[in-house]
PDB file of C-alpha atoms in Angstrom:
ATOM      1  CA  MET N 284     -36.558   6.237  -3.679  1.00  0.00           C
ATOM      2  CA  SER N 285     -36.792   7.930  -0.290  1.00  0.00           C
ATOM      3  CA  LEU N 286     -37.444  11.672  -0.529  1.00  0.00           C
ATOM      4  CA  ASN N 287     -35.951  11.997   2.945  1.00  0.00           C
ATOM      5  CA  TYR N 288     -32.583  10.601   1.813  1.00  0.00           C
ATOM      6  CA  ILE N 289     -32.635  12.648  -1.398  1.00  0.00           C
ATOM      7  CA  LEU N 290     -33.253  15.939   0.426  1.00  0.00           C
ATOM      8  CA  ARG N 291     -30.646  15.206   3.103  1.00  0.00           C
ATOM      9  CA  ALA N 292     -28.050  14.339   0.475  1.00  0.00           C
ATOM     10  CA  LYS N 293     -28.819  17.481  -1.555  1.00  0.00           C
ATOM     11  CA  LYS N 294     -28.114  19.647   1.502  1.00  0.00           C
ATOM     12  CA  PHE N 295     -24.600  18.251   1.757  1.00  0.00           C
ATOM     13  CA  LYS N 296     -21.857  19.192  -0.679  1.00  0.00           C
ATOM     14  CA  ALA N 297     -20.267  15.929  -1.766  1.00  0.00           C
ATOM     15  CA  LYS N 298     -16.505  16.022  -2.188  1.00  0.00           C
ATOM     16  CA  LYS N 299     -15.158  14.652  -5.471  1.00  0.00           C
ATOM     17  CA  SER N 300     -11.713  14.360  -3.926  1.00  0.00           C
ATOM     18  CA  LEU N 301     -13.101  11.763  -1.503  1.00  0.00           C
ATOM     19  CA  GLY N 302     -15.131   9.963  -4.148  1.00  0.00           C
ATOM     20  CA  GLN N 303     -18.369  10.641  -2.285  1.00  0.00           C
ATOM     21  CA  ASN N 304     -21.562   9.198  -3.778  1.00  0.00           C
ATOM     22  CA  PHE N 305     -24.233   8.801  -1.113  1.00  0.00           C
ATOM     23  CA  LEU N 306     -26.607   5.854  -1.353  1.00  0.00           C
ATOM     24  CA  ILE N 307     -30.189   7.219  -1.294  1.00  0.00           C
ATOM     25  CA  ASP N 308     -32.230   4.201  -2.396  1.00  0.00           C
ATOM     26  CA  ASP N 309     -34.208   2.999   0.611  1.00  0.00           C
ATOM     27  CA  LYS N 310     -34.639  -0.549  -0.725  1.00  0.00           C
ATOM     28  CA  THR N 311     -30.882  -0.983  -1.139  1.00  0.00           C
ATOM     29  CA  ILE N 312     -30.230   0.585   2.262  1.00  0.00           C
ATOM     30  CA  ASP N 313     -32.722  -1.854   3.817  1.00  0.00           C
ATOM     31  CA  PHE N 314     -31.080  -4.734   1.956  1.00  0.00           C
ATOM     32  CA  ILE N 315     -27.642  -3.866   3.333  1.00  0.00           C
ATOM     33  CA  ALA N 316     -28.912  -3.327   6.875  1.00  0.00           C
ATOM     34  CA  GLN N 317     -30.572  -6.740   6.891  1.00  0.00           C
ATOM     35  CA  HIS N 318     -27.110  -8.313   6.933  1.00  0.00           C
ATOM     36  CA  ALA N 319     -26.685  -7.090  10.526  1.00  0.00           C
ATOM     37  CA  THR N 320     -28.335  -8.829  13.475  1.00  0.00           C
ATOM     38  CA  LYS N 321     -28.397  -8.287  17.216  1.00  0.00           C
ATOM     39  CA  GLU N 322     -25.565 -10.820  17.451  1.00  0.00           C
ATOM     40  CA  ASP N 323     -23.240  -8.826  15.182  1.00  0.00           C
ATOM     41  CA  GLU N 324     -20.564  -6.241  15.772  1.00  0.00           C
ATOM     42  CA  ILE N 325     -20.214  -4.175  12.617  1.00  0.00           C
ATOM     43  CA  LEU N 326     -17.315  -2.200  11.192  1.00  0.00           C
ATOM     44  CA  GLU N 327     -18.673   0.337   8.726  1.00  0.00           C
ATOM     45  CA  ILE N 328     -16.127   1.922   6.415  1.00  0.00           C
ATOM     46  CA  GLY N 329     -17.137   5.294   5.005  1.00  0.00           C
ATOM     47  CA  PRO N 330     -20.551   5.860   6.615  1.00  0.00           C
ATOM     48  CA  GLY N 331     -20.883   9.251   4.907  1.00  0.00           C
ATOM     49  CA  LEU N 332     -24.142  10.878   5.977  1.00  0.00           C
ATOM     50  CA  GLY N 333     -25.181   7.782   7.913  1.00  0.00           C
ATOM     51  CA  PHE N 334     -28.184   6.571   5.924  1.00  0.00           C
ATOM     52  CA  VAL N 335     -27.080   2.935   6.181  1.00  0.00           C
ATOM     53  CA  THR N 336     -25.544   3.544   9.604  1.00  0.00           C
ATOM     54  CA  GLU N 337     -28.873   4.608  11.108  1.00  0.00           C
ATOM     55  CA  GLN N 338     -30.361   1.210  10.320  1.00  0.00           C
ATOM     56  CA  LEU N 339     -27.243  -0.737  11.265  1.00  0.00           C
ATOM     57  CA  VAL N 340     -27.332   0.836  14.720  1.00  0.00           C
ATOM     58  CA  GLU N 341     -30.907  -0.404  15.147  1.00  0.00           C
ATOM     59  CA  ASN N 342     -30.144  -3.913  13.873  1.00  0.00           C
ATOM     60  CA  ALA N 343     -26.685  -4.724  15.268  1.00  0.00           C
ATOM     61  CA  LYS N 344     -25.165  -5.259  18.677  1.00  0.00           C
ATOM     62  CA  SER N 345     -22.714  -2.437  17.976  1.00  0.00           C
ATOM     63  CA  VAL N 346     -21.373  -0.357  15.089  1.00  0.00           C
ATOM     64  CA  VAL N 347     -17.906   1.130  14.792  1.00  0.00           C
ATOM     65  CA  ALA N 348     -17.733   3.594  11.894  1.00  0.00           C
ATOM     66  CA  LEU N 349     -14.565   4.963  10.320  1.00  0.00           C
ATOM     67  CA  GLU N 350     -14.894   8.294   8.514  1.00  0.00           C
ATOM     68  CA  ILE N 351     -12.320  10.874   7.412  1.00  0.00           C
ATOM     69  CA  ASP N 352     -14.586  13.697   6.197  1.00  0.00           C
ATOM     70  CA  LYS N 353     -14.963  16.197   9.025  1.00  0.00           C
ATOM     71  CA  ASP N 354     -18.215  17.598   7.631  1.00  0.00           C
ATOM     72  CA  ALA N 355     -19.745  14.123   7.446  1.00  0.00           C
ATOM     73  CA  ILE N 356     -18.474  13.446  10.974  1.00  0.00           C
ATOM     74  CA  ASN N 357     -20.393  16.488  12.215  1.00  0.00           C
ATOM     75  CA  VAL N 358     -23.581  15.157  10.626  1.00  0.00           C
ATOM     76  CA  LEU N 359     -23.042  11.668  12.072  1.00  0.00           C
ATOM     77  CA  ASN N 360     -22.391  13.015  15.567  1.00  0.00           C
ATOM     78  CA  LYS N 361     -25.499  15.181  15.404  1.00  0.00           C
ATOM     79  CA  ASN N 362     -27.774  12.333  14.293  1.00  0.00           C
ATOM     80  CA  LEU N 363     -26.243   9.321  16.021  1.00  0.00           C
ATOM     81  CA  GLY N 364     -24.021  10.661  18.774  1.00  0.00           C
ATOM     82  CA  ASN N 365     -26.509   9.673  21.473  1.00  0.00           C
ATOM     83  CA  LYS N 366     -26.625   5.995  20.470  1.00  0.00           C
ATOM     84  CA  GLU N 367     -24.808   3.866  23.037  1.00  0.00           C
ATOM     85  CA  ASN N 368     -23.911   1.131  20.544  1.00  0.00           C
ATOM     86  CA  PHE N 369     -22.430   3.564  17.998  1.00  0.00           C
ATOM     87  CA  HIS N 370     -18.733   4.486  17.954  1.00  0.00           C
ATOM     88  CA  LEU N 371     -17.491   7.008  15.399  1.00  0.00           C
ATOM     89  CA  ILE N 372     -13.767   7.235  14.772  1.00  0.00           C
ATOM     90  CA  GLU N 373     -12.045   9.783  12.533  1.00  0.00           C
ATOM     91  CA  GLN N 374      -9.580   7.433  10.913  1.00  0.00           C
ATOM     92  CA  ASP N 375      -8.462   6.067   7.544  1.00  0.00           C
ATOM     93  CA  ILE N 376      -9.195   2.342   7.166  1.00  0.00           C
ATOM     94  CA  LEU N 377      -5.872   1.889   5.343  1.00  0.00           C
ATOM     95  CA  LYS N 378      -4.102   3.045   8.518  1.00  0.00           C
ATOM     96  CA  THR N 379      -6.267   0.979  10.851  1.00  0.00           C
ATOM     97  CA  ASN N 380      -5.572  -2.313  12.606  1.00  0.00           C
ATOM     98  CA  ILE N 381      -8.980  -3.847  13.305  1.00  0.00           C
ATOM     99  CA  ASN N 382      -7.616  -5.320  16.520  1.00  0.00           C
ATOM    100  CA  ASP N 383      -7.195  -1.770  17.858  1.00  0.00           C
ATOM    101  CA  LEU N 384     -10.903  -0.946  17.421  1.00  0.00           C
ATOM    102  CA  PRO N 385     -13.390  -1.273  20.323  1.00  0.00           C
ATOM    103  CA  PHE N 386     -14.825  -4.666  19.397  1.00  0.00           C
ATOM    104  CA  LYS N 387     -15.527  -7.351  21.981  1.00  0.00           C
ATOM    105  CA  ASP N 388     -16.369 -10.271  19.708  1.00  0.00           C
ATOM    106  CA  ASN N 389     -13.683 -12.362  18.074  1.00  0.00           C
ATOM    107  CA  LYS N 390     -15.334 -12.060  14.658  1.00  0.00           C
ATOM    108  CA  ILE N 391     -16.954  -8.981  13.109  1.00  0.00           C
ATOM    109  CA  LYS N 392     -18.780  -8.084   9.911  1.00  0.00           C
ATOM    110  CA  VAL N 393     -17.573  -5.309   7.619  1.00  0.00           C
ATOM    111  CA  ILE N 394     -19.930  -3.112   5.593  1.00  0.00           C
ATOM    112  CA  ALA N 395     -18.384  -0.581   3.254  1.00  0.00           C
ATOM    113  CA  ASN N 396     -19.406   1.946   0.625  1.00  0.00           C
ATOM    114  CA  ILE N 397     -15.952   3.144  -0.303  1.00  0.00           C
ATOM    115  CA  PRO N 398     -14.375   5.453  -2.899  1.00  0.00           C
ATOM    116  CA  TYR N 399     -14.061   3.179  -5.908  1.00  0.00           C
ATOM    117  CA  TYR N 400     -10.516   4.241  -6.713  1.00  0.00           C
ATOM    118  CA  ILE N 401      -9.190   2.587  -3.545  1.00  0.00           C
ATOM    119  CA  THR N 402     -11.105  -0.700  -3.800  1.00  0.00           C
ATOM    120  CA  SER N 403      -8.010  -2.833  -4.384  1.00  0.00           C
ATOM    121  CA  PRO N 404      -5.897  -1.286  -1.575  1.00  0.00           C
ATOM    122  CA  ILE N 405      -8.779  -1.722   0.876  1.00  0.00           C
ATOM    123  CA  LEU N 406      -9.284  -5.360  -0.126  1.00  0.00           C
ATOM    124  CA  VAL N 407      -5.585  -6.054   0.362  1.00  0.00           C
ATOM    125  CA  HIS N 408      -5.751  -4.312   3.742  1.00  0.00           C
ATOM    126  CA  LEU N 409      -8.736  -6.390   4.856  1.00  0.00           C
ATOM    127  CA  LEU N 410      -7.850  -9.739   3.292  1.00  0.00           C
ATOM    128  CA  GLY N 411      -4.065  -9.651   3.123  1.00  0.00           C
ATOM    129  CA  GLU N 412      -1.918 -10.697   0.170  1.00  0.00           C
ATOM    130  CA  ILE N 413      -2.574 -14.079  -1.456  1.00  0.00           C
ATOM    131  CA  ASP N 414       0.455 -15.617   0.243  1.00  0.00           C
ATOM    132  CA  GLU N 415      -0.362 -14.365   3.764  1.00  0.00           C
ATOM    133  CA  LEU N 416      -1.575 -17.445   5.622  1.00  0.00           C
ATOM    134  CA  THR N 417      -2.210 -15.335   8.692  1.00  0.00           C
ATOM    135  CA  HIS N 418      -3.348 -11.729   8.498  1.00  0.00           C
ATOM    136  CA  LYS N 419      -4.224  -9.492  11.443  1.00  0.00           C
ATOM    137  CA  ASN N 420      -7.335  -7.966   9.875  1.00  0.00           C
ATOM    138  CA  ARG N 421      -8.701 -10.982   8.006  1.00  0.00           C
ATOM    139  CA  SER N 422      -8.498 -13.095  11.159  1.00  0.00           C
ATOM    140  CA  ARG N 423     -11.133 -10.838  12.798  1.00  0.00           C
ATOM    141  CA  ILE N 424     -13.609 -10.774   9.891  1.00  0.00           C
ATOM    142  CA  SER N 425     -16.391 -13.253   9.177  1.00  0.00           C
ATOM    143  CA  GLU N 426     -18.074 -11.389   6.331  1.00  0.00           C
ATOM    144  CA  ILE N 427     -17.669  -8.305   4.135  1.00  0.00           C
ATOM    145  CA  ILE N 428     -20.475  -6.523   2.265  1.00  0.00           C
ATOM    146  CA  LEU N 429     -18.743  -4.198  -0.182  1.00  0.00           C
ATOM    147  CA  MET N 430     -20.215  -1.672  -2.624  1.00  0.00           C
ATOM    148  CA  VAL N 431     -18.069  -1.448  -5.762  1.00  0.00           C
ATOM    149  CA  GLN N 432     -18.389  -0.559  -9.426  1.00  0.00           C
ATOM    150  CA  LEU N 433     -20.281  -3.295 -11.285  1.00  0.00           C
ATOM    151  CA  GLU N 434     -17.264  -3.829 -13.544  1.00  0.00           C
ATOM    152  CA  VAL N 435     -15.033  -4.374 -10.506  1.00  0.00           C
ATOM    153  CA  ALA N 436     -17.606  -6.702  -8.941  1.00  0.00           C
ATOM    154  CA  ARG N 437     -17.465  -8.869 -12.050  1.00  0.00           C
ATOM    155  CA  ARG N 438     -13.685  -8.963 -11.795  1.00  0.00           C
ATOM    156  CA  ILE N 439     -13.871  -9.971  -8.129  1.00  0.00           C
ATOM    157  CA  ILE N 440     -16.071 -13.015  -8.822  1.00  0.00           C
ATOM    158  CA  ALA N 441     -14.479 -13.982 -12.166  1.00  0.00           C
ATOM    159  CA  ASN N 442     -12.766 -17.301 -12.857  1.00  0.00           C
ATOM    160  CA  GLU N 443     -10.935 -18.961 -15.756  1.00  0.00           C
ATOM    161  CA  ASN N 444     -14.242 -19.482 -17.579  1.00  0.00           C
ATOM    162  CA  SER N 445     -15.244 -15.823 -17.463  1.00  0.00           C
ATOM    163  CA  GLU N 446     -15.398 -13.682 -20.579  1.00  0.00           C
ATOM    164  CA  ASN N 447     -14.059 -10.211 -21.400  1.00  0.00           C
ATOM    165  CA  LYS N 448     -10.777 -10.737 -19.563  1.00  0.00           C
ATOM    166  CA  GLU N 449     -12.372 -10.075 -16.167  1.00  0.00           C
ATOM    167  CA  TYR N 450     -10.329 -12.792 -14.451  1.00  0.00           C
ATOM    168  CA  GLY N 451      -7.086 -11.515 -12.941  1.00  0.00           C
ATOM    169  CA  GLN N 452      -5.072 -10.725  -9.840  1.00  0.00           C
ATOM    170  CA  LEU N 453      -8.074  -9.116  -8.110  1.00  0.00           C
ATOM    171  CA  SER N 454     -10.079 -12.317  -8.643  1.00  0.00           C
ATOM    172  CA  ILE N 455      -7.340 -14.453  -7.107  1.00  0.00           C
ATOM    173  CA  LEU N 456      -6.830 -12.081  -4.163  1.00  0.00           C
ATOM    174  CA  SER N 457     -10.559 -11.946  -3.425  1.00  0.00           C
ATOM    175  CA  GLN N 458     -11.147 -15.676  -3.712  1.00  0.00           C
ATOM    176  CA  MET N 459      -8.024 -17.037  -2.050  1.00  0.00           C
ATOM    177  CA  TYR N 460      -9.489 -16.802   1.456  1.00  0.00           C
ATOM    178  CA  SER N 461     -13.186 -16.140   0.817  1.00  0.00           C
ATOM    179  CA  ASP N 462     -16.269 -17.197  -1.125  1.00  0.00           C
ATOM    180  CA  VAL N 463     -17.514 -14.265  -3.185  1.00  0.00           C
ATOM    181  CA  GLU N 464     -20.814 -13.470  -4.866  1.00  0.00           C
ATOM    182  CA  ILE N 465     -22.665 -10.486  -6.279  1.00  0.00           C
ATOM    183  CA  ILE N 466     -25.747 -10.159  -4.083  1.00  0.00           C
ATOM    184  CA  LYS N 467     -27.328  -7.048  -5.601  1.00  0.00           C
ATOM    185  CA  LYS N 468     -26.801  -4.794  -8.605  1.00  0.00           C
ATOM    186  CA  VAL N 469     -27.271  -1.122  -7.780  1.00  0.00           C
ATOM    187  CA  PRO N 470     -28.071   1.337 -10.613  1.00  0.00           C
ATOM    188  CA  LYS N 471     -26.243   4.652 -10.664  1.00  0.00           C
ATOM    189  CA  ASN N 472     -29.463   6.593  -9.988  1.00  0.00           C
ATOM    190  CA  CYS N 473     -29.514   5.084  -6.488  1.00  0.00           C
ATOM    191  CA  PHE N 474     -26.772   7.527  -5.476  1.00  0.00           C
ATOM    192  CA  SER N 475     -26.454  11.272  -4.981  1.00  0.00           C
ATOM    193  CA  PRO N 476     -24.542  12.590  -6.768  1.00  0.00           C
ATOM    194  CA  ALA N 477     -25.024   9.806  -9.317  1.00  0.00           C
ATOM    195  CA  PRO N 478     -21.770   8.184 -10.471  1.00  0.00           C
ATOM    196  CA  LYS N 479     -21.157   7.541 -14.173  1.00  0.00           C
ATOM    197  CA  VAL N 480     -21.432   3.759 -13.833  1.00  0.00           C
ATOM    198  CA  ASP N 481     -23.649   1.198 -12.113  1.00  0.00           C
ATOM    199  CA  SER N 482     -22.525  -0.500  -8.914  1.00  0.00           C
ATOM    200  CA  ALA N 483     -22.971  -3.825  -7.142  1.00  0.00           C
ATOM    201  CA  LEU N 484     -22.844  -5.260  -3.660  1.00  0.00           C
ATOM    202  CA  VAL N 485     -20.356  -8.084  -3.276  1.00  0.00           C
ATOM    203  CA  LYS N 486     -20.467 -10.463  -0.334  1.00  0.00           C
ATOM    204  CA  PHE N 487     -17.225 -12.009   0.918  1.00  0.00           C
ATOM    205  CA  THR N 488     -17.622 -14.982   3.267  1.00  0.00           C
ATOM    206  CA  ILE N 489     -14.231 -15.423   4.890  1.00  0.00           C
ATOM    207  CA  ASN N 490     -12.776 -18.934   5.152  1.00  0.00           C
ATOM    208  CA  GLU N 491     -10.333 -20.100   7.794  1.00  0.00           C
ATOM    209  CA  GLU N 492      -8.113 -21.809   5.216  1.00  0.00           C
ATOM    210  CA  PRO N 493      -6.929 -20.710   1.751  1.00  0.00           C
ATOM    211  CA  LYS N 494      -8.502 -22.289  -1.335  1.00  0.00           C
ATOM    212  CA  VAL N 495      -5.168 -23.866  -2.282  1.00  0.00           C
ATOM    213  CA  GLU N 496      -1.930 -24.491  -0.426  1.00  0.00           C
ATOM    214  CA  VAL N 497       0.241 -21.382  -0.316  1.00  0.00           C
ATOM    215  CA  THR N 498       3.590 -22.070  -1.958  1.00  0.00           C
ATOM    216  CA  ARG N 499       6.794 -20.055  -2.043  1.00  0.00           C
ATOM    217  CA  LEU N 500       6.291 -18.793  -5.600  1.00  0.00           C
ATOM    218  CA  LEU N 501       2.487 -18.558  -5.711  1.00  0.00           C
ATOM    219  CA  LYS N 502       2.232 -14.764  -5.471  1.00  0.00           C
ATOM    220  CA  ARG N 503       5.053 -14.240  -7.977  1.00  0.00           C
ATOM    221  CA  THR N 504       3.470 -16.734 -10.386  1.00  0.00           C
ATOM    222  CA  VAL N 505       0.061 -15.046 -10.201  1.00  0.00           C
ATOM    223  CA  LYS N 506       1.598 -11.641 -10.832  1.00  0.00           C
ATOM    224  CA  ALA N 507       3.615 -12.916 -13.801  1.00  0.00           C
ATOM    225  CA  ILE N 508       0.644 -14.618 -15.431  1.00  0.00           C
ATOM    226  CA  PHE N 509      -1.655 -11.594 -15.377  1.00  0.00           C
ATOM    227  CA  MET N 510       0.844  -8.777 -15.936  1.00  0.00           C
ATOM    228  CA  ALA N 511       1.164  -9.559 -19.652  1.00  0.00           C
ATOM    229  CA  ARG N 512      -2.230 -10.836 -20.800  1.00  0.00           C
ATOM    230  CA  ARG N 513      -1.453 -10.753 -24.513  1.00  0.00           C
ATOM    231  CA  LYS N 514       1.516 -13.060 -24.132  1.00  0.00           C
ATOM    232  CA  ASN N 515       1.265 -16.821 -23.803  1.00  0.00           C
ATOM    233  CA  ILE N 516       2.038 -18.381 -20.453  1.00  0.00           C
ATOM    234  CA  LYS N 517       5.592 -19.320 -21.452  1.00  0.00           C
ATOM    235  CA  ASN N 518       6.571 -15.777 -22.453  1.00  0.00           C
ATOM    236  CA  SER N 519       4.812 -14.248 -19.451  1.00  0.00           C
ATOM    237  CA  LEU N 520       6.876 -16.372 -17.090  1.00  0.00           C
ATOM    238  CA  LEU N 521      10.122 -15.742 -18.988  1.00  0.00           C
ATOM    239  CA  ASN N 522       9.501 -11.980 -18.901  1.00  0.00           C
ATOM    240  CA  ALA N 523       9.049 -12.245 -15.135  1.00  0.00           C
ATOM    241  CA  GLY N 524      12.514 -13.771 -14.753  1.00  0.00           C
ATOM    242  CA  PHE N 525      11.613 -17.431 -14.300  1.00  0.00           C
ATOM    243  CA  VAL N 526      14.027 -20.027 -15.727  1.00  0.00           C
ATOM    244  CA  GLU N 527      13.439 -23.528 -17.116  1.00  0.00           C
ATOM    245  CA  VAL N 528       9.933 -22.422 -17.898  1.00  0.00           C
ATOM    246  CA  GLU N 529       9.180 -24.987 -20.606  1.00  0.00           C
ATOM    247  CA  GLN N 530      10.121 -27.879 -18.358  1.00  0.00           C
ATOM    248  CA  ALA N 531       8.098 -26.480 -15.448  1.00  0.00           C
ATOM    249  CA  LEU N 532       5.044 -26.083 -17.694  1.00  0.00           C
ATOM    250  CA  LYS N 533       5.491 -29.634 -18.937  1.00  0.00           C
ATOM    251  CA  ASN N 534       5.747 -30.936 -15.362  1.00  0.00           C
ATOM    252  CA  ALA N 535       2.587 -29.017 -14.450  1.00  0.00           C
ATOM    253  CA  GLU N 536       0.822 -30.401 -17.545  1.00  0.00           C
ATOM    254  CA  ILE N 537       0.092 -26.934 -18.902  1.00  0.00           C
ATOM    255  CA  ASP N 538       0.283 -26.025 -22.608  1.00  0.00           C
ATOM    256  CA  LYS N 539       3.105 -23.493 -23.072  1.00  0.00           C
ATOM    257  CA  ASN N 540       0.980 -21.592 -25.615  1.00  0.00           C
ATOM    258  CA  SER N 541      -2.013 -21.163 -23.307  1.00  0.00           C
ATOM    259  CA  ARG N 542      -2.851 -17.846 -21.670  1.00  0.00           C
ATOM    260  CA  GLY N 543      -2.887 -17.092 -17.971  1.00  0.00           C
ATOM    261  CA  GLU N 544      -6.562 -16.146 -17.822  1.00  0.00           C
ATOM    262  CA  LYS N 545      -7.439 -19.724 -18.817  1.00  0.00           C
ATOM    263  CA  LEU N 546      -5.711 -21.270 -15.797  1.00  0.00           C
ATOM    264  CA  SER N 547      -7.699 -22.100 -12.675  1.00  0.00           C
ATOM    265  CA  LEU N 548      -6.381 -21.222  -9.238  1.00  0.00           C
ATOM    266  CA  GLU N 549      -5.555 -24.903  -8.755  1.00  0.00           C
ATOM    267  CA  GLN N 550      -3.546 -24.981 -11.998  1.00  0.00           C
ATOM    268  CA  ILE N 551      -1.688 -21.798 -11.059  1.00  0.00           C
ATOM    269  CA  GLN N 552      -0.764 -23.303  -7.714  1.00  0.00           C
ATOM    270  CA  LYS N 553       0.403 -26.508  -9.423  1.00  0.00           C
ATOM    271  CA  LEU N 554       2.520 -24.409 -11.786  1.00  0.00           C
ATOM    272  CA  SER N 555       4.068 -22.490  -8.877  1.00  0.00           C
ATOM    273  CA  ILE N 556       5.151 -25.810  -7.350  1.00  0.00           C
ATOM    274  CA  ALA N 557       6.688 -26.920 -10.669  1.00  0.00           C
ATOM    275  CA  LEU N 558       8.572 -23.609 -10.949  1.00  0.00           C
ATOM    276  CA  GLU N 559      10.035 -24.030  -7.466  1.00  0.00           C
ATOM    277  CA  GLU N 560      12.216 -26.871  -8.710  1.00  0.00           C
ATOM    278  CA  PHE N 561      14.204 -24.486 -10.919  1.00  0.00           C
ATOM    279  CA  ASN N 562      13.768 -21.021  -9.390  1.00  0.00           C
TER     280      ASN N 562
END
């Protein structure tokens, strides 16, 4: 653990309202920074005190950082304001169109250590909804390195064979247009102040095409399946307003008594096609 990072973090009053937990582990910081090369333009979301940013600026072609904390912005300007390849913007990522940022390359990499309570909204903002074949932000991204709670990371990479009911809408959203993997687990003592839970870095490699064909009822089917986990697939679909559910399940070759978390993305897509005949 770097004493330099620890002391610098202790001097700054972290804001609970912004979910600030500053990464102070030098090995993890190095690990993240290694994902940037001189060929890369980087969008960093929530640079905080700039511990990762300082290395990204050295490694990457350019870094655009979005930060909303004015105190953190003052620190970043003081330490990095003289770097020609660093651009700091006071702006909320959820209100940002990546195409409006000062990037020259067609594809960029995103690195983010974000408040955990807005993980899902940020992923939707970056990746789009599961039925959005084209999305203004996703079209500009080649890769995302995202720090999230370990529990959320497990949900992101989960599939129909996962245990503990980790598989759900977040899994489908994350995997529809990207390959996902946990690349590093990060213990809570690697942060200041330390959060109550451990974290993990998840890597999203963005694909040009969705994993399955996007159908008219795919998003609605996914939502229906995972909104009522304790119900079987038949009742979940009926509660969501679908009609002729038994026949659609039969046509899709899915047991009406099975549960949604046991269906693969391919099976869900097949079911959505079967439901289209009657809905």
